[in-house]
Coordinates of C-alpha atoms and ligand atoms in Angstrom, one line a residue:
M4 CA 119.2 -20.4 -32.6
A5 CA 117.8 -17.2 -31.2
K6 CA 115.0 -17.6 -28.8
P7 CA 111.5 -16.4 -29.9
K8 CA 110.7 -12.9 -28.7
V9 CA 107.6 -12.7 -26.6
L10 CA 106.0 -9.7 -24.9
V11 CA 104.0 -10.2 -21.7
T12 CA 101.3 -7.5 -21.2
R13 CA 100.9 -7.8 -17.4
R14 CA 103.0 -9.0 -14.5
W15 CA 102.8 -12.8 -14.0
P16 CA 103.5 -14.9 -10.9
E17 CA 107.3 -14.9 -10.2
A18 CA 107.8 -18.6 -10.8
V19 CA 106.3 -18.3 -14.3
E20 CA 108.2 -15.1 -15.2
Q21 CA 111.4 -16.9 -14.3
Q22 CA 110.6 -19.8 -16.7
L23 CA 109.5 -17.3 -19.3
G24 CA 113.0 -15.8 -19.2
E25 CA 114.5 -19.3 -19.6
L26 CA 112.4 -20.3 -22.6
F27 CA 112.1 -17.0 -24.5
D28 CA 113.6 -13.6 -25.2
A29 CA 110.9 -12.2 -22.9
R30 CA 109.9 -8.5 -22.4
L31 CA 108.0 -8.2 -19.1
N32 CA 105.8 -5.5 -17.8
A33 CA 107.4 -4.8 -14.4
E34 CA 105.0 -1.8 -13.7
D35 CA 102.0 -4.0 -14.4
R36 CA 100.3 -1.1 -16.2
P37 CA 97.6 -1.9 -18.8
M38 CA 99.0 -1.4 -22.2
S39 CA 97.5 1.2 -24.6
A40 CA 96.3 0.4 -28.1
V41 CA 99.4 1.9 -29.6
E42 CA 101.7 -0.1 -27.2
L43 CA 99.8 -3.3 -28.2
Q44 CA 100.3 -2.5 -31.9
E45 CA 104.0 -1.9 -31.3
A46 CA 104.1 -5.3 -29.6
L47 CA 102.4 -7.0 -32.6
Q48 CA 105.1 -5.4 -34.8
S49 CA 108.1 -6.2 -32.6
A50 CA 107.4 -9.6 -30.9
D51 CA 106.9 -13.2 -32.2
G52 CA 104.4 -13.9 -29.5
L53 CA 102.0 -11.6 -27.6
L54 CA 101.1 -13.0 -24.2
C55 CA 97.9 -11.1 -23.3
T56 CA 95.0 -11.3 -20.9
V57 CA 91.5 -10.2 -20.2
T58 CA 92.5 -6.5 -19.7
D59 CA 93.9 -6.3 -23.3
K60 CA 91.3 -5.7 -25.9
I61 CA 92.9 -7.1 -29.0
T62 CA 90.4 -5.7 -31.5
A63 CA 90.3 -6.0 -35.3
E64 CA 91.6 -2.5 -35.5
I65 CA 94.6 -3.2 -33.3
L66 CA 95.3 -6.4 -35.3
S67 CA 95.2 -4.4 -38.6
V68 CA 98.6 -2.9 -37.9
E69 CA 101.2 -3.7 -40.6
P70 CA 103.8 -5.1 -40.9
K71 CA 103.2 -7.6 -38.1
R72 CA 105.9 -9.8 -36.6
V73 CA 103.6 -11.6 -34.2
K74 CA 102.5 -15.2 -35.0
I75 CA 100.7 -16.3 -31.8
L76 CA 98.5 -14.7 -29.1
G77 CA 98.9 -16.7 -25.9
N78 CA 96.0 -15.6 -23.7
F79 CA 96.4 -15.9 -20.0
G80 CA 92.8 -16.9 -19.2
V81 CA 90.2 -19.4 -20.2
G82 CA 87.9 -16.7 -21.6
F83 CA 89.2 -15.2 -24.8
D84 CA 86.5 -12.7 -25.7
N85 CA 89.1 -9.9 -25.2
I86 CA 90.5 -11.1 -28.6
D87 CA 88.7 -10.7 -31.9
C88 CA 89.5 -14.3 -33.0
E89 CA 87.9 -13.9 -36.4
A90 CA 90.3 -11.0 -37.2
A91 CA 93.2 -13.0 -35.7
K92 CA 92.4 -15.9 -38.0
R93 CA 92.2 -13.6 -41.0
H94 CA 95.7 -12.4 -40.2
G95 CA 96.9 -16.0 -39.9
L96 CA 97.5 -15.7 -36.1
V97 CA 97.2 -18.6 -33.7
V98 CA 95.3 -18.0 -30.5
T99 CA 95.5 -20.2 -27.3
N100 CA 93.8 -20.0 -23.9
T101 CA 94.2 -21.7 -20.4
P102 CA 91.3 -24.1 -19.8
E103 CA 90.9 -26.6 -16.9
V104 CA 93.5 -25.1 -14.5
L105 CA 91.1 -22.5 -13.1
T106 CA 87.9 -24.6 -12.9
E107 CA 88.0 -25.4 -9.2
C108 CA 89.0 -22.0 -8.0
T109 CA 86.4 -20.2 -10.1
A110 CA 83.7 -22.6 -8.9
D111 CA 84.9 -21.8 -5.3
I112 CA 84.3 -18.1 -5.9
A113 CA 80.9 -18.7 -7.4
M114 CA 80.0 -20.7 -4.3
T115 CA 81.5 -18.0 -2.1
L116 CA 79.3 -15.4 -3.8
L117 CA 76.2 -17.7 -3.4
L118 CA 76.9 -18.2 0.3
M119 CA 77.8 -14.5 0.9
V120 CA 74.7 -13.1 -0.7
A121 CA 72.3 -15.6 0.8
R122 CA 73.6 -15.3 4.3
R123 CA 74.3 -11.5 4.0
T124 CA 77.9 -11.9 5.1
G125 CA 79.2 -8.8 3.2
E126 CA 76.5 -6.7 4.9
G127 CA 77.2 -8.3 8.2
E128 CA 80.9 -7.5 8.0
R129 CA 80.2 -3.9 7.1
H130 CA 77.7 -3.7 10.0
L131 CA 80.3 -4.9 12.5
R132 CA 83.2 -2.9 11.1
N133 CA 81.0 0.2 11.2
G134 CA 80.4 -0.4 14.9
E135 CA 76.6 -0.9 14.4
W136 CA 76.4 -4.4 16.0
T137 CA 74.4 -4.2 19.2
G138 CA 74.5 -8.0 20.0
W139 CA 72.8 -11.3 19.1
R140 CA 69.1 -11.3 18.7
P141 CA 66.6 -13.8 17.1
T142 CA 65.6 -11.4 14.3
H143 CA 69.0 -10.0 13.4
M144 CA 70.1 -10.0 9.8
L145 CA 68.1 -13.0 8.6
G146 CA 69.3 -14.4 5.3
A147 CA 68.1 -17.3 3.2
K148 CA 68.8 -21.0 3.9
I149 CA 70.9 -22.7 1.2
S150 CA 70.4 -26.5 1.8
G151 CA 67.5 -27.9 -0.1
K152 CA 67.2 -25.0 -2.4
T153 CA 67.4 -25.1 -6.2
L154 CA 70.5 -23.9 -8.1
G155 CA 69.8 -23.1 -11.7
I156 CA 72.9 -23.1 -14.0
I157 CA 73.1 -21.4 -17.4
G158 CA 75.8 -23.0 -19.5
M159 CA 76.9 -26.4 -18.2
G160 CA 80.7 -26.4 -18.9
R161 CA 83.6 -27.3 -16.7
I162 CA 83.2 -24.5 -14.1
A163 CA 79.4 -25.0 -14.0
K164 CA 79.8 -28.7 -13.3
A165 CA 82.3 -27.9 -10.5
I166 CA 79.9 -25.6 -8.8
A167 CA 77.1 -28.1 -9.3
K168 CA 79.2 -30.7 -7.5
R169 CA 79.9 -28.4 -4.6
A170 CA 76.3 -27.3 -4.3
H171 CA 74.7 -30.8 -4.8
H172 CA 77.1 -33.0 -2.9
G173 CA 78.3 -30.4 -0.3
F174 CA 75.2 -28.3 0.3
G175 CA 72.3 -30.7 -0.6
M176 CA 71.0 -28.4 -3.4
K177 CA 68.9 -29.5 -6.3
I178 CA 70.6 -28.7 -9.6
I179 CA 68.8 -27.7 -12.8
Y180 CA 70.5 -26.4 -15.9
Y181 CA 70.1 -25.1 -19.4
D182 CA 72.8 -25.5 -22.1
P183 CA 71.8 -25.8 -25.7
Y184 CA 75.3 -26.8 -26.8
L185 CA 75.9 -29.7 -24.4
S186 CA 76.5 -32.9 -26.5
S187 CA 76.3 -35.3 -23.6
H188 CA 74.4 -35.0 -20.3
E189 CA 76.2 -37.8 -18.5
E190 CA 78.7 -35.6 -16.5
A191 CA 76.0 -33.1 -15.6
K192 CA 73.9 -36.0 -14.3
A193 CA 76.8 -37.2 -12.2
V194 CA 76.8 -33.9 -10.3
G195 CA 73.0 -34.0 -9.8
G196 CA 72.1 -31.9 -12.8
E197 CA 68.6 -32.1 -14.3
P198 CA 68.3 -30.4 -17.7
R199 CA 65.6 -28.0 -18.5
D200 CA 64.3 -27.1 -22.0
S201 CA 64.8 -23.4 -21.9
L202 CA 66.7 -20.6 -20.1
E203 CA 63.3 -19.2 -19.0
D204 CA 62.4 -22.6 -17.3
V205 CA 65.5 -22.4 -15.2
L206 CA 64.9 -18.7 -14.3
R207 CA 61.4 -19.4 -13.1
E208 CA 62.3 -22.5 -11.1
A209 CA 65.6 -21.6 -9.5
D210 CA 66.3 -20.1 -6.1
F211 CA 69.8 -19.2 -7.2
V212 CA 70.9 -18.7 -10.8
S213 CA 74.6 -19.0 -11.6
L214 CA 75.9 -17.9 -15.1
H215 CA 78.6 -20.0 -16.8
C216 CA 78.3 -19.1 -20.4
P217 CA 81.1 -17.5 -22.5
A218 CA 80.7 -13.8 -23.6
T219 CA 79.6 -13.9 -27.3
A220 CA 77.2 -11.8 -29.4
E221 CA 74.5 -14.4 -28.5
T222 CA 75.0 -14.1 -24.7
R223 CA 75.3 -10.3 -24.5
H224 CA 72.7 -9.0 -22.0
L225 CA 71.3 -12.6 -21.9
I226 CA 70.0 -11.5 -18.4
N227 CA 68.0 -8.4 -19.1
S228 CA 65.1 -6.7 -17.4
Q229 CA 62.5 -9.0 -18.9
R230 CA 64.3 -12.2 -17.9
L231 CA 65.1 -10.8 -14.4
K232 CA 61.3 -10.5 -14.0
L233 CA 60.9 -14.2 -14.6
M234 CA 63.0 -15.0 -11.5
K235 CA 61.4 -15.5 -8.1
P236 CA 61.4 -12.3 -5.9
S237 CA 63.3 -14.5 -3.4
A238 CA 65.9 -15.6 -5.9
F239 CA 69.6 -14.6 -6.3
L240 CA 71.8 -14.1 -9.4
I241 CA 75.4 -15.1 -9.4
N242 CA 77.8 -14.1 -12.1
T243 CA 81.4 -15.3 -12.4
S244 CA 81.4 -15.5 -16.2
R245 CA 81.7 -12.2 -18.0
G246 CA 80.0 -8.8 -17.1
N247 CA 78.3 -8.2 -20.4
V248 CA 76.2 -11.4 -20.1
V249 CA 74.1 -9.3 -17.7
D250 CA 72.5 -5.9 -18.4
E251 CA 74.1 -4.2 -15.3
A252 CA 71.7 -1.2 -15.3
A253 CA 68.7 -3.6 -15.5
L254 CA 70.2 -5.7 -12.7
A255 CA 70.7 -2.6 -10.5
A256 CA 67.1 -1.6 -11.1
A257 CA 65.8 -5.1 -10.3
L258 CA 67.8 -5.2 -7.1
K259 CA 66.5 -1.8 -6.0
E260 CA 62.9 -2.6 -6.9
G261 CA 62.9 -6.0 -5.2
V262 CA 62.4 -7.9 -8.4
I263 CA 65.0 -10.4 -7.1
A264 CA 66.4 -10.8 -3.6
G265 CA 70.1 -10.2 -4.3
A266 CA 73.1 -10.8 -6.5
G267 CA 76.7 -11.9 -6.2
L268 CA 79.1 -10.6 -8.9
D269 CA 82.7 -11.1 -9.7
V270 CA 82.6 -9.6 -13.2
Y271 CA 81.3 -6.3 -14.6
E272 CA 80.3 -4.7 -17.9
H273 CA 83.0 -2.0 -17.7
E274 CA 85.8 -3.4 -15.6
P275 CA 87.6 -2.2 -13.5
E276 CA 84.4 -0.5 -12.4
A277 CA 81.2 -1.8 -11.0
S278 CA 78.4 0.6 -11.9
K279 CA 77.8 3.3 -9.3
N280 CA 74.3 2.1 -9.0
L281 CA 75.4 -1.3 -7.8
I282 CA 77.9 0.0 -5.3
E283 CA 75.2 1.8 -3.5
I284 CA 73.0 -1.3 -3.1
E285 CA 73.3 -3.5 0.1
N286 CA 71.9 -6.8 -1.3
V287 CA 74.7 -7.3 -3.8
V288 CA 78.1 -8.8 -3.1
L289 CA 80.8 -7.3 -5.3
L290 CA 84.2 -9.0 -5.9
P291 CA 87.0 -7.6 -8.1
H292 CA 87.2 -10.5 -10.7
L293 CA 88.8 -12.9 -8.3
G294 CA 87.6 -16.2 -9.9
S295 CA 91.0 -17.6 -10.6
A296 CA 92.9 -15.6 -8.1
S297 CA 94.8 -18.2 -6.1
K298 CA 98.6 -18.4 -6.2
E299 CA 98.4 -22.1 -7.4
T300 CA 95.9 -21.3 -10.1
R301 CA 97.5 -18.2 -11.5
E302 CA 100.9 -20.0 -11.7
A303 CA 99.2 -23.0 -13.4
M304 CA 97.6 -20.5 -15.9
G305 CA 100.9 -19.0 -16.6
F306 CA 102.6 -22.3 -17.1
R307 CA 99.7 -23.4 -19.4
V308 CA 100.4 -20.3 -21.6
L309 CA 104.1 -21.3 -21.8
E310 CA 103.2 -24.9 -22.7
N311 CA 101.1 -23.6 -25.6
V312 CA 103.6 -21.0 -26.9
K313 CA 106.6 -23.4 -26.5
A314 CA 104.7 -26.1 -28.5
F315 CA 103.9 -23.5 -31.2
F316 CA 107.5 -22.3 -31.6
E317 CA 108.6 -26.0 -31.7
G318 CA 106.4 -26.4 -34.8
K319 CA 103.8 -28.5 -32.9
E320 CA 100.0 -27.9 -32.5
P321 CA 99.4 -25.9 -29.3
P322 CA 97.2 -28.1 -27.0
D323 CA 94.8 -25.2 -26.2
R324 CA 94.4 -23.6 -29.6
V325 CA 91.1 -21.7 -29.9
A326 CA 91.8 -20.0 -33.3
Ligands
DGY24 C1 89.5 -16.2 -17.3 O1 90.4 -17.0 -17.2 O2 88.7 -16.1 -18.2 C2 89.4 -15.3 -16.1 O3 88.1 -14.7 -16.0 C3 90.4 -14.2 -16.2 O4 90.3 -13.7 -17.4

């Protein structure tokens, strides 16, 4: 029997691409160039499976192309807000994602941002590389102490619990959180988490606020100018979720005006750019969407996509079906 035809929109780790070739009639993207809307539509018309990722905006309009050959969208990533799942469902397509395998690495990056912004390490490195360091002195580049401080978490899913564990057990931080969708608080409690009744309560009380909610219509600009003003002037905002959970222009203004002390960001409203405003600000650490970027994790993500797509073409229910 002929192998299912799949199209992979970006380059994947070598070990995964090799297995892709064994399992499927795979068309790879050796140049690793983001695909245009027209190319994505061509893929929907010519392949049985489209293996896409965060940089592919699979909109209702793109999905409206007819006739379609595609039956499954295997997303390389736990977040799948790049796909209009309602439209995919209307067209009878299955959508899968890659949960769990990137939890630890993404929590590591959230903790990295927290440490970097509090202890001014990005600034310090720029200072040294620019030849501006004149030597040790008691008042040089004083940052904020982390141990004993309060970490406020918005959205208490897997990644949130993993950063809570690091912050509580490793750094002696108090953990508070808000998650209106959490059905059981037991796991959060095991990592030191204390629930709060509202997002606003967390913003007022925390020294660090870390965002771990998915990008939905409800969470768009969840952190806006008004809510930033609820935070302590000494507090820091960390975002490893999705850029549009934060109103980036409002954040840039809040950082410039000293409404909050700093921010650590891995995601942006208009990737691959961080707004020009942010780039000019010293008290913000900016990473290029590195949350899951370890060799081990990216391979595991790729293999997880393969597991799902293989199950689908064998007539089984894909383990990580989201639509
Ligand atoms: C994810 O898996 O959601 C990462 O942010 C990459 O898309």
